[in-house]
XYZ file of C-alpha atoms in Angstrom:
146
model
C -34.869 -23.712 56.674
C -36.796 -20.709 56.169
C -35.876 -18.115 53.141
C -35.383 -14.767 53.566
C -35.740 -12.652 49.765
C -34.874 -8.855 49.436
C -35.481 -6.509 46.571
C -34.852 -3.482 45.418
C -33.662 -0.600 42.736
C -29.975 0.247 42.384
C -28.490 3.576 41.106
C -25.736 3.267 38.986
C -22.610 3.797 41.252
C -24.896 2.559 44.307
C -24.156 0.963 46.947
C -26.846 -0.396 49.009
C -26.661 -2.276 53.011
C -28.776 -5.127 53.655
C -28.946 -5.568 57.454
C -28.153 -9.301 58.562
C -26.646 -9.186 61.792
C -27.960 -10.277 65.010
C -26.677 -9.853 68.733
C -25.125 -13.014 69.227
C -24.482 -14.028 65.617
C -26.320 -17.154 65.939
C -28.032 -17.181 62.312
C -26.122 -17.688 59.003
C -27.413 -16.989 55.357
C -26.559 -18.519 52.549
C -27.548 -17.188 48.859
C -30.067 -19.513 47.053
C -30.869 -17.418 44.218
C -29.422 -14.014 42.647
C -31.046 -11.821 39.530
C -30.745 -8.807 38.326
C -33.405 -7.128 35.751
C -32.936 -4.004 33.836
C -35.150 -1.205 35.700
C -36.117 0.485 31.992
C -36.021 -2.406 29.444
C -35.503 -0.750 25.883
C -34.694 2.496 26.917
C -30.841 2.491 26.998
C -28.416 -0.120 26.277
C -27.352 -1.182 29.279
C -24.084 -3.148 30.612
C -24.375 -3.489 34.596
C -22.135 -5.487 36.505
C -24.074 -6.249 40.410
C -22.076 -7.503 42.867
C -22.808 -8.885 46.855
C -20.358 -8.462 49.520
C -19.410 -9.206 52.634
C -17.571 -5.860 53.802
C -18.585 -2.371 53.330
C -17.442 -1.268 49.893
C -15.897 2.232 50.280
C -15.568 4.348 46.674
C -17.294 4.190 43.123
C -18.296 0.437 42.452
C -15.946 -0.786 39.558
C -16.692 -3.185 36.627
C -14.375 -5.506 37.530
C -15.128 -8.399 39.221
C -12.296 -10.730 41.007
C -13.017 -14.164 41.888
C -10.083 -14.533 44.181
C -11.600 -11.081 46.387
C -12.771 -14.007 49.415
C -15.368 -11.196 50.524
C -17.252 -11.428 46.992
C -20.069 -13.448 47.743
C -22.213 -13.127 44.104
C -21.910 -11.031 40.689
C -23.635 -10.776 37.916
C -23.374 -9.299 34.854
C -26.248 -8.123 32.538
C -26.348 -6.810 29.471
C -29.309 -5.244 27.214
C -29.164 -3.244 23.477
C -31.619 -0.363 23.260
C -33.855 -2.180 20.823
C -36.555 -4.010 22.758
C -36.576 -6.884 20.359
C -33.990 -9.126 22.008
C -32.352 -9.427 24.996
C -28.287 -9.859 25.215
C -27.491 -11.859 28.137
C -27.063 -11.966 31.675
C -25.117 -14.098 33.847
C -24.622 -14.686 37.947
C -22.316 -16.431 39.836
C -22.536 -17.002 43.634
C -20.710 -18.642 46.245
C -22.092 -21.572 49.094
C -20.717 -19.732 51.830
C -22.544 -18.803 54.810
C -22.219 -15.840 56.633
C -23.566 -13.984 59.841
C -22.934 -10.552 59.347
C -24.602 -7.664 56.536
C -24.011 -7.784 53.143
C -23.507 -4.982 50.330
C -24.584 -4.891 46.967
C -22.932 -2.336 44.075
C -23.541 -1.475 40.888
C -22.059 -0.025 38.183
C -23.456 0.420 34.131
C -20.201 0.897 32.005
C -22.407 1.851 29.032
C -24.791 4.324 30.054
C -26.208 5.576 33.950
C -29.573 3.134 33.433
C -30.829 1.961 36.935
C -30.888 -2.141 37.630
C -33.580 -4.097 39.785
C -32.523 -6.894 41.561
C -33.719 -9.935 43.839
C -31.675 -12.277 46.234
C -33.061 -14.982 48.265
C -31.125 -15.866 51.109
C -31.426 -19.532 53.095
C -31.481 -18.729 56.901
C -29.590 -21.269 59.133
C -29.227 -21.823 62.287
C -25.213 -21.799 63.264
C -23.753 -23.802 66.031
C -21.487 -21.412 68.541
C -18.186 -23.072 66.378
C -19.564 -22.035 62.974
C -20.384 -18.598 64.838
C -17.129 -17.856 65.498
C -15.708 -19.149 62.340
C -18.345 -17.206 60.441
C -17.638 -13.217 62.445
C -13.923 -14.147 62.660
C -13.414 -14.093 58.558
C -15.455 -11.291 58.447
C -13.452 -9.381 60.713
C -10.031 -10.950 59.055
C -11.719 -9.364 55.952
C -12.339 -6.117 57.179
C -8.955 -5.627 58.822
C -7.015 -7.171 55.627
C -8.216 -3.867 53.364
């Protein structure tokens, strides 16, 4: 199937949309690949913590990321010392599970206010009208259960 990639620069404290849905719901994503990059490498250490939803994220993005929060879809967490000369480490998670609807992405430095870059490539598929239903029903479990 084909794959869809987005990109972009996050603020710390952003929160950024990335527009999914369709009328009928009849295409699902899935997350092949996740990474973040540090938008100003050397400048500031940096500690970012990037994470993908599945339901608008209302509020300051936190650095705390909770594996049992079913509408997580992805995190990573980056880290970077001021001194160019090596580079800390960075590591993403992210689940198998396809979805139908937009996703958000956060972001939140708990070291400093340094910006992060980040890419996500997303496999499209194409979702019989059960898997539909499945897929828009958990979302909207999800949204009501906050």
């Amino acid at each position: 199937m084909p794959i869809k990639s987005f990109r972009g620069k996050l603020a710390d404290g952003a929160i950024e949309t990335i527009s999914l849905h369709t009328n009928n719901g009849s295409k699902g994503y899935k997350i092949t690949k996740f990474e973040t990059m540090v938008a100003n490498p050397g400048a500031a250490s940096q500690q970012s913590i990037v994470k993908v939803f599945t339901i608008p994220q209302t509020g300051t993005p936190t650095t705390t990321i909770d594996f049992s929060d079913n509408t997580l879809l992805a995190a990573s967490m980056l880290q970077e010392t001021s001194s160019t000369d090596r580079f800390d480490s960075q590591n993403v998670i992210f689940d198998n599970m396809t979805f139908n609807q937009d996703i958000y992405i956060t972001h939140k430095d708990y070291n400093s206010d340094e910006e992060i870059n980040y890419h996500i490539e997303l496999e499209t598929v194409n979702l019989a009208l059960d898997e539909n239903t499945v897929a828009t029903l958990k979302d909207i479990r999800n949204i009501e259960g906050r």
